[in-house]
Coordinates of N, CA, C and O in Angstrom, one line a residue:
M18 N -30.0 29.5 149.2 CA -30.3 28.1 149.7 C -30.1 28.0 151.2 O -29.1 28.6 151.7
D19 N -31.1 27.6 151.8 CA -31.0 27.4 153.4 C -30.5 26.0 153.6 O -31.2 25.0 153.9
N20 N -29.1 25.9 153.6 CA -28.7 24.5 154.0 C -28.5 24.3 155.6 O -28.1 23.3 156.0
Q21 N -29.0 25.3 156.3 CA -29.1 25.2 157.8 C -30.0 23.9 158.2 O -29.7 23.3 159.2
F22 N -31.0 23.7 157.4 CA -31.9 22.8 157.8 C -31.4 21.3 157.7 O -31.9 20.4 158.3
Y23 N -30.4 21.0 157.0 CA -29.7 19.8 157.1 C -28.3 19.9 157.6 O -27.5 18.9 157.5
K24 N -28.0 20.8 158.6 CA -26.7 20.9 159.2 C -26.5 19.5 160.0 O -25.3 19.0 160.1
S25 N -27.6 18.9 160.5 CA -27.4 17.8 161.2 C -27.5 16.5 160.4 O -27.5 15.3 161.0
G26 N -27.7 16.6 159.1 CA -27.8 15.6 158.2 C -29.2 15.2 157.8 O -30.1 15.9 158.2
L27 N -29.4 14.3 156.9 CA -30.8 13.9 156.3 C -30.7 12.5 156.2 O -29.6 11.9 155.8
N28 N -31.9 11.9 156.4 CA -32.1 10.4 156.1 C -32.5 10.2 154.8 O -33.4 10.6 154.2
F29 N -31.8 9.1 154.1 CA -32.2 8.6 152.8 C -31.7 7.3 152.6 O -30.5 7.0 152.8
E30 N -32.6 6.4 152.2 CA -32.1 5.1 151.7 C -33.1 4.6 150.6 O -34.3 4.6 150.8
C31 N -32.6 4.3 149.5 CA -33.4 3.9 148.3 C -34.1 2.7 148.7 O -33.6 1.8 149.2
Q32 N -35.5 2.8 148.3 CA -36.3 1.7 148.6 C -36.6 1.0 147.3 O -37.5 0.0 147.3
R33 N -35.9 1.2 146.3 CA -36.1 0.5 144.9 C -37.5 0.5 144.4 O -37.9 -0.4 143.7
C34 N -38.2 1.6 144.6 CA -39.5 1.8 144.1 C -39.5 2.3 142.5 O -40.4 2.2 141.9
S35 N -38.3 2.7 142.1 CA -38.1 3.2 140.7 C -38.8 4.5 140.4 O -38.8 4.8 139.3
F36 N -39.3 5.2 141.4 CA -40.1 6.5 141.1 C -39.2 7.4 140.3 O -39.5 8.1 139.4
C37 N -37.9 7.5 140.7 CA -37.0 8.4 140.4 C -36.5 8.1 138.9 O -35.8 8.8 138.2
C38 N -36.7 6.7 138.5 CA -36.1 6.2 137.4 C -37.2 6.0 136.3 O -36.9 5.5 135.2
G39 N -38.4 6.6 136.5 CA -39.4 6.5 135.5 C -40.7 6.9 135.9 O -40.9 7.8 136.8
H40 N -41.8 6.5 135.4 CA -43.1 6.6 135.6 C -43.7 8.0 134.9 O -44.8 8.2 134.9
S41 N -42.8 9.0 134.8 CA -43.2 10.1 134.2 C -42.1 10.8 133.4 O -40.9 10.4 133.5
P42 N -42.4 11.5 132.4 CA -41.3 12.1 131.5 C -40.4 12.7 132.2 O -40.7 13.5 133.2
G43 N -39.1 12.7 132.0 CA -37.9 13.4 132.5 C -36.7 13.2 131.6 O -36.7 12.4 130.5
F44 N -35.6 13.6 132.1 CA -34.3 13.6 131.4 C -33.3 13.2 132.4 O -33.1 13.7 133.5
V45 N -32.4 12.2 131.9 CA -31.1 11.9 132.5 C -30.1 12.5 131.7 O -29.8 11.8 130.6
Y46 N -29.6 13.6 131.9 CA -28.6 14.2 131.1 C -27.3 13.7 131.3 O -26.9 13.2 132.6
L47 N -26.5 13.5 130.4 CA -25.1 12.7 130.4 C -24.0 13.7 130.2 O -23.9 14.4 129.3
S48 N -22.9 13.7 131.1 CA -21.8 14.5 131.2 C -20.6 13.7 130.5 O -21.0 12.4 130.2
S49 N -19.6 14.2 130.3 CA -18.5 13.4 129.7 C -18.0 12.3 130.5 O -17.9 11.2 130.2
R50 N -18.2 12.6 131.9 CA -17.8 11.4 132.9 C -18.8 10.3 132.8 O -18.3 9.1 132.7
D51 N -20.0 10.7 132.7 CA -21.1 9.7 132.6 C -21.0 8.9 131.3 O -21.1 7.6 131.3
L52 N -20.8 9.5 130.2 CA -20.7 8.9 128.9 C -19.5 7.8 128.9 O -19.6 6.8 128.6
T53 N -18.3 8.3 129.4 CA -17.2 7.5 129.5 C -17.5 6.2 130.4 O -17.2 5.2 130.0
E54 N -17.9 6.4 131.5 CA -18.3 5.3 132.4 C -19.3 4.2 131.8 O -19.1 3.0 132.0
L55 N -20.3 4.8 131.1 CA -21.3 3.9 130.6 C -20.8 3.1 129.3 O -21.0 2.0 129.2
C56 N -19.9 3.8 128.7 CA -19.3 3.1 127.3 C -18.5 2.0 128.0 O -18.5 0.9 127.2
K57 N -17.7 2.4 129.0 CA -16.7 1.2 129.5 C -17.6 0.1 130.1 O -17.3 -1.1 129.9
F58 N -18.7 0.6 130.9 CA -19.5 -0.7 131.4 C -20.0 -1.5 130.4 O -20.1 -2.7 130.7
F59 N -20.7 -0.9 129.4 CA -21.3 -1.8 128.4 C -20.3 -2.3 127.2 O -20.7 -2.8 126.3
S60 N -19.1 -1.9 127.3 CA -18.0 -2.2 126.4 C -18.5 -1.8 124.9 O -18.5 -2.6 123.9
L61 N -18.9 -0.5 124.9 CA -19.4 0.0 123.6 C -18.6 1.3 123.2 O -18.2 2.0 124.2
S62 N -18.4 1.5 121.9 CA -17.9 2.9 121.5 C -18.9 4.0 121.9 O -20.1 3.7 122.0
I63 N -18.5 5.2 121.8 CA -19.2 6.3 122.0 C -20.5 6.3 121.0 O -21.7 6.4 121.4
K64 N -20.1 6.2 119.7 CA -21.1 6.1 118.7 C -22.2 5.1 119.0 O -23.5 5.4 118.9
D65 N -21.8 3.8 119.3 CA -22.7 2.7 119.4 C -23.6 2.9 120.7 O -24.8 2.7 120.6
F66 N -23.0 3.5 121.8 CA -23.7 3.8 122.9 C -24.8 4.8 122.8 O -25.9 4.7 123.1
V67 N -24.4 5.8 122.2 CA -25.3 6.9 121.8 C -26.4 6.5 120.9 O -27.6 6.9 121.2
D68 N -26.0 5.8 119.8 CA -27.1 5.3 119.0 C -28.0 4.3 119.7 O -29.2 4.4 119.4
K69 N -27.6 3.6 120.6 CA -28.5 2.5 121.3 C -29.3 3.1 122.5 O -30.5 2.7 122.7
Y70 N -28.6 3.9 123.3 CA -29.2 4.4 124.5 C -29.5 5.8 124.8 O -30.0 6.2 125.6
C71 N -29.2 6.7 123.7 CA -29.4 8.1 123.9 C -30.4 8.8 123.1 O -30.7 8.3 122.0
R72 N -30.6 10.0 123.3 CA -31.6 11.0 122.7 C -31.0 12.3 122.8 O -30.1 12.6 123.8
W73 N -31.4 13.2 122.0 CA -31.1 14.6 122.1 C -32.1 15.3 122.9 O -33.4 15.2 122.5
A74 N -31.9 16.1 124.0 CA -32.9 16.8 124.7 C -32.7 18.2 124.8 O -31.4 18.6 124.7
D75 N -33.7 19.0 124.8 CA -33.6 20.5 124.9 C -33.1 20.8 126.3 O -33.6 20.1 127.2
Y76 N -32.1 21.7 126.3 CA -31.6 22.1 127.6 C -31.9 23.6 127.8 O -32.5 24.1 126.9
Y77 N -31.3 24.2 128.7 CA -31.4 25.7 128.8 C -31.1 26.4 127.6 O -30.2 26.0 127.0
Y78 N -31.8 27.4 127.4 CA -31.5 28.3 126.2 C -31.6 27.5 124.9 O -30.9 28.0 123.8
G79 N -32.4 26.5 124.8 CA -32.6 25.7 123.5 C -31.5 24.8 123.1 O -31.6 24.4 121.9
E80 N -30.4 24.8 123.9 CA -29.2 23.9 123.5 C -29.7 22.5 123.5 O -30.4 22.0 124.5
Q81 N -29.1 21.6 122.6 CA -29.4 20.3 122.5 C -28.3 19.6 123.3 O -27.1 19.8 123.0
V82 N -28.7 18.7 124.3 CA -27.7 17.9 125.0 C -28.1 16.5 125.1 O -29.1 16.1 124.7
L83 N -27.0 15.7 125.4 CA -27.1 14.2 125.4 C -28.0 13.7 126.6 O -27.7 14.1 127.6
A84 N -29.0 12.8 126.4 CA -29.7 12.2 127.6 C -30.0 10.8 127.2 O -30.0 10.4 126.2
L85 N -30.2 10.0 128.3 CA -30.6 8.7 128.1 C -32.2 8.6 127.6 O -33.0 9.4 127.7
L86 N -32.3 7.6 126.8 CA -33.7 7.3 126.2 C -34.6 6.9 127.4 O -34.1 6.5 128.5
E87 N -35.9 7.1 127.1 CA -36.9 6.5 128.0 C -37.7 5.4 127.2 O -37.8 5.5 125.9
K88 N -38.2 4.5 128.0 CA -39.1 3.6 127.4 C -40.5 4.1 127.2 O -40.7 5.3 127.7
K89 N -41.3 3.4 126.5 CA -42.7 4.0 126.3 C -43.5 4.4 127.6 O -44.2 5.2 127.6
N90 N -43.2 3.7 128.7 CA -43.8 4.0 129.9 C -43.1 4.9 130.8 O -43.3 5.1 131.9
Y91 N -42.1 5.6 130.1 CA -41.2 6.6 130.7 C -40.2 6.1 131.6 O -39.5 6.9 132.2
D92 N -40.0 4.8 131.8 CA -38.8 4.3 132.5 C -37.6 4.5 131.9 O -37.6 4.6 130.6
C93 N -36.6 4.8 132.6 CA -35.2 4.9 132.0 C -34.8 3.8 131.3 O -35.1 2.5 131.6
I94 N -34.2 3.8 130.0 CA -33.8 2.7 129.3 C -32.8 1.7 130.0 O -32.8 0.5 129.6
L95 N -32.2 2.2 131.1 CA -31.3 1.3 131.9 C -32.0 0.6 132.9 O -31.4 -0.3 133.6
W96 N -33.3 1.0 133.2 CA -34.1 0.3 134.2 C -34.6 -1.1 133.9 O -35.4 -1.3 132.9
Q97 N -34.2 -2.1 134.6 CA -34.7 -3.4 134.3 C -34.8 -4.1 135.7 O -33.9 -5.0 136.1
N98 N -35.8 -3.7 136.4 CA -36.0 -4.3 137.9 C -34.9 -3.8 138.7 O -34.3 -4.6 139.5
G99 N -34.3 -2.7 138.4 CA -33.1 -2.2 139.1 C -32.2 -1.5 137.9 O -32.5 -1.9 136.8
C100 N -31.4 -0.7 138.2 CA -30.5 -0.1 137.2 C -29.5 -1.0 136.7 O -28.7 -1.7 137.5
S101 N -29.6 -1.4 135.3 CA -28.8 -2.4 134.8 C -27.3 -1.8 134.7 O -26.3 -2.7 134.4
A102 N -27.1 -0.6 135.0 CA -25.6 -0.1 134.9 C -25.3 0.7 136.3 O -24.6 1.7 136.3
Y103 N -25.9 0.0 137.3 CA -25.8 0.6 138.7 C -24.4 1.2 139.0 O -24.3 2.4 139.6
T104 N -23.4 0.5 138.9 CA -22.1 0.9 139.3 C -21.5 1.9 138.3 O -20.5 2.6 138.7
A105 N -22.0 2.2 137.1 CA -21.6 3.2 136.2 C -22.8 4.3 136.0 O -22.7 5.1 135.1
R106 N -23.7 4.2 136.9 CA -24.8 5.2 136.7 C -24.4 6.7 136.8 O -23.3 6.9 137.2
P107 N -25.2 7.4 136.0 CA -24.8 8.8 135.7 C -24.9 9.6 137.1 O -25.5 9.3 138.1
I108 N -24.0 10.6 137.1 CA -23.9 11.4 138.4 C -25.4 12.0 138.8 O -25.6 12.0 140.0
Q109 N -26.2 12.3 137.9 CA -27.5 12.8 138.1 C -28.2 11.8 139.0 O -29.0 12.1 139.9
C110 N -28.0 10.6 138.7 CA -28.8 9.4 139.4 C -28.0 9.1 140.7 O -28.8 9.0 141.8
S111 N -26.7 9.0 140.8 CA -26.1 8.7 142.1 C -26.1 9.9 143.1 O -26.0 9.6 144.3
T112 N -26.4 11.1 142.8 CA -26.5 12.2 143.7 C -27.9 12.4 144.2 O -28.2 13.3 145.2
Y113 N -29.0 11.8 143.6 CA -30.3 11.9 144.0 C -30.4 11.4 145.5 O -29.8 10.2 145.8
P114 N -31.2 12.0 146.3 CA -32.0 13.2 146.3 C -31.4 14.5 146.7 O -32.0 15.4 147.1
F115 N -30.1 14.5 146.6 CA -29.4 15.7 147.2 C -29.1 16.7 146.0 O -28.0 17.3 146.0
W116 N -30.0 17.0 145.2 CA -29.9 17.9 144.1 C -30.2 19.3 144.7 O -31.2 19.3 145.6
S117 N -29.5 20.4 144.1 CA -29.7 21.7 144.7 C -31.1 22.0 145.0 O -31.5 22.6 146.0
W118 N -32.0 21.9 144.0 CA -33.3 22.3 144.2 C -34.2 21.6 145.1 O -35.1 22.1 145.7
M119 N -33.9 20.3 145.2 CA -34.5 19.4 146.2 C -34.1 19.7 147.6 O -34.9 19.5 148.7
I120 N -33.0 20.2 148.0 CA -32.5 20.6 149.3 C -32.5 22.1 149.5 O -31.7 22.6 150.4
K121 N -33.1 22.8 148.7 CA -33.1 24.2 148.8 C -33.6 24.7 150.1 O -33.1 25.6 150.8
D122 N -34.7 24.1 150.7 CA -35.1 24.4 152.1 C -35.9 23.1 152.5 O -36.2 22.1 151.7
K123 N -36.3 23.2 153.8 CA -37.1 22.0 154.4 C -38.4 21.8 153.8 O -38.8 20.7 153.5
H124 N -38.9 22.9 153.4 CA -40.4 22.7 152.7 C -40.1 21.9 151.3 O -41.1 21.1 151.2
M125 N -39.1 22.3 150.6 CA -39.0 21.6 149.3 C -38.6 20.1 149.5 O -39.1 19.2 148.9
W126 N -37.7 19.9 150.5 CA -37.3 18.6 150.8 C -38.5 17.6 151.2 O -38.8 16.5 150.7
D127 N -39.4 18.4 152.1 CA -40.6 17.5 152.5 C -41.5 17.4 151.5 O -42.2 16.2 151.3
E128 N -41.7 18.4 150.5 CA -42.6 18.1 149.3 C -42.1 17.0 148.4 O -42.9 16.3 147.9
C129 N -40.8 16.8 148.1 CA -40.1 15.8 147.4 C -40.4 14.5 148.0 O -40.5 13.5 147.4
A130 N -40.3 14.6 149.4 CA -40.5 13.3 150.2 C -41.8 12.6 150.1 O -41.9 11.4 150.2
K131 N -42.7 13.3 149.6 CA -44.1 12.8 149.5 C -44.1 11.9 148.3 O -45.0 11.0 148.3
E132 N -43.1 11.9 147.4 CA -43.1 11.0 146.2 C -42.0 10.0 146.3 O -42.0 9.2 145.4
C133 N -41.0 10.2 147.2 CA -39.9 9.4 147.3 C -40.0 8.7 148.8 O -39.6 9.3 149.8
P134 N -40.3 7.3 148.7 CA -40.5 6.6 150.1 C -39.1 6.6 150.8 O -39.1 6.1 151.9
G135 N -38.0 6.8 150.1 CA -36.7 6.5 150.8 C -36.2 7.8 151.5 O -35.4 7.7 152.4
M136 N -36.8 9.0 151.2 CA -36.4 10.1 151.9 C -36.9 10.2 153.3 O -38.1 9.6 153.5
N137 N -36.2 10.6 154.3 CA -36.5 10.6 155.6 C -36.6 9.2 156.3 O -37.2 9.0 157.3
K138 N -35.9 8.3 155.6 CA -35.8 6.8 156.0 C -34.4 6.4 155.9 O -33.6 6.8 155.1
G139 N -33.9 5.5 156.7 CA -32.8 4.8 156.5 C -31.5 5.6 157.0 O -31.6 6.3 158.0
K140 N -30.4 5.3 156.3 CA -29.1 5.9 156.6 C -29.2 7.4 156.8 O -29.9 8.1 156.1
T141 N -28.4 7.8 157.7 CA -28.2 9.4 157.9 C -27.0 9.9 157.0 O -25.9 9.3 157.1
W142 N -27.3 10.8 156.3 CA -26.2 11.4 155.4 C -25.8 12.7 156.0 O -26.6 13.5 156.5
S143 N -24.5 12.8 156.3 CA -23.9 13.9 157.0 C -24.0 15.3 156.1 O -24.2 15.1 154.9
F144 N -23.9 16.4 156.7 CA -23.9 17.6 156.1 C -22.8 17.6 154.9 O -23.1 18.0 153.8
E145 N -21.7 17.1 155.2 CA -20.6 17.1 154.3 C -20.9 16.2 153.1 O -20.5 16.5 151.9
Q146 N -21.5 15.0 153.3 CA -21.9 14.1 152.3 C -23.0 14.7 151.4 O -22.9 14.6 150.2
I147 N -23.9 15.4 152.1 CA -25.0 16.0 151.3 C -24.4 17.2 150.3 O -24.8 17.2 149.2
E148 N -23.5 17.9 151.0 CA -22.8 19.1 150.2 C -22.0 18.5 149.1 O -22.0 19.1 148.1
Q149 N -21.3 17.5 149.3 CA -20.5 16.8 148.2 C -21.5 16.5 147.1 O -21.1 16.6 146.0
N150 N -22.5 15.7 147.4 CA -23.5 15.4 146.3 C -24.0 16.6 145.6 O -24.2 16.5 144.4
R151 N -24.4 17.5 146.3 CA -25.1 18.8 145.7 C -24.0 19.5 144.7 O -24.3 19.7 143.6
K152 N -22.8 19.4 145.2 CA -21.8 20.1 144.3 C -21.5 19.3 143.2 O -21.3 19.8 142.0
M153 N -21.4 18.0 143.2 CA -21.2 17.0 142.1 C -22.5 17.2 141.2 O -22.2 17.2 139.9
Y154 N -23.6 17.3 141.6 CA -24.9 17.5 140.8 C -24.7 18.9 140.0 O -25.0 19.0 138.8
E155 N -24.4 20.0 140.7 CA -24.3 21.3 140.2 C -23.2 21.3 139.2 O -23.3 22.0 138.1
N156 N -22.1 20.6 139.3 CA -20.9 20.9 138.4 C -21.0 19.8 137.3 O -20.2 19.7 136.4
N157 N -22.0 18.8 137.3 CA -22.1 17.9 136.2 C -22.9 18.5 134.9 O -24.1 18.5 134.9
K158 N -22.0 18.9 134.0 CA -22.7 19.5 132.8 C -22.9 18.7 131.6 O -22.0 17.9 131.3
P159 N -24.1 18.6 131.1 CA -24.4 17.6 130.0 C -23.7 17.9 128.7 O -23.3 19.2 128.6
L160 N -23.3 17.0 127.9 CA -22.6 17.1 126.8 C -23.5 17.8 125.6 O -24.6 17.2 125.5
T161 N -23.0 18.6 124.9 CA -23.8 19.2 123.9 C -23.6 18.2 122.6 O -22.8 17.4 122.5
R162 N -24.5 18.5 121.6 CA -24.4 17.7 120.4 C -23.0 17.9 119.8 O -22.4 16.9 119.3
E163 N -22.5 19.1 119.7 CA -21.2 19.3 119.1 C -20.2 18.6 119.8 O -19.2 18.2 119.2
Q164 N -20.1 18.6 121.2 CA -19.0 17.8 122.0 C -19.1 16.4 121.7 O -18.1 15.8 121.5
V165 N -20.4 15.8 121.5 CA -20.5 14.3 121.3 C -20.0 14.1 120.0 O -19.2 13.1 119.8
L166 N -20.3 14.8 118.9 CA -19.8 14.6 117.5 C -18.4 14.6 117.5 O -17.7 13.8 116.8
K167 N -17.8 15.5 118.3 CA -16.4 15.7 118.3 C -15.6 14.4 118.9 O -14.6 13.9 118.6
L168 N -16.3 13.9 120.0 CA -15.7 12.8 120.6 C -16.0 11.6 119.8 O -15.0 10.6 119.8
I169 N -17.0 11.4 119.0 CA -17.1 10.3 118.1 C -16.0 10.4 117.0 O -15.5 9.4 116.6
E170 N -15.8 11.6 116.6 CA -14.8 11.8 115.5 C -13.4 11.4 116.0 O -12.5 10.9 115.2
E171 N -13.1 11.6 117.3 CA -11.9 11.4 117.8 C -11.6 10.0 118.2 O -10.6 9.5 118.5
E172 N -12.7 9.1 118.2 CA -12.7 7.7 118.7 C -11.7 6.8 117.6 O -11.7 7.0 116.5

């Protein structure tokens, strides 16, 4: 990864266009932290939250992991003219666009910026802030089916 290109920081400010929240198929994978925060936010048990808002998605090596549902138009189930759970949104969402593969190099950043009107605009994020977001994104591991079933059983 060539993190030299953002040594002086990068500009990003969400324009609320919702491009990253829908419009095309994708997955918002949920980690243990994500599930806990969303259950608290909606005042639901793990089982009830999973039944209402989640699906199982294929992950690397064919493993099934927990992800948020999508609406028929591919918008995230939590998108309602803005994120309905913004303060409890998953790490995958809160670290966007500072995902490892998006900040791999300047070329990739610029390619992604063609689809996101908030990239290269607004607030300057420092190298340290970008790196913190990148690390959070990389360390955010989705829950497997077995892990979720165990959590439900322990509730």
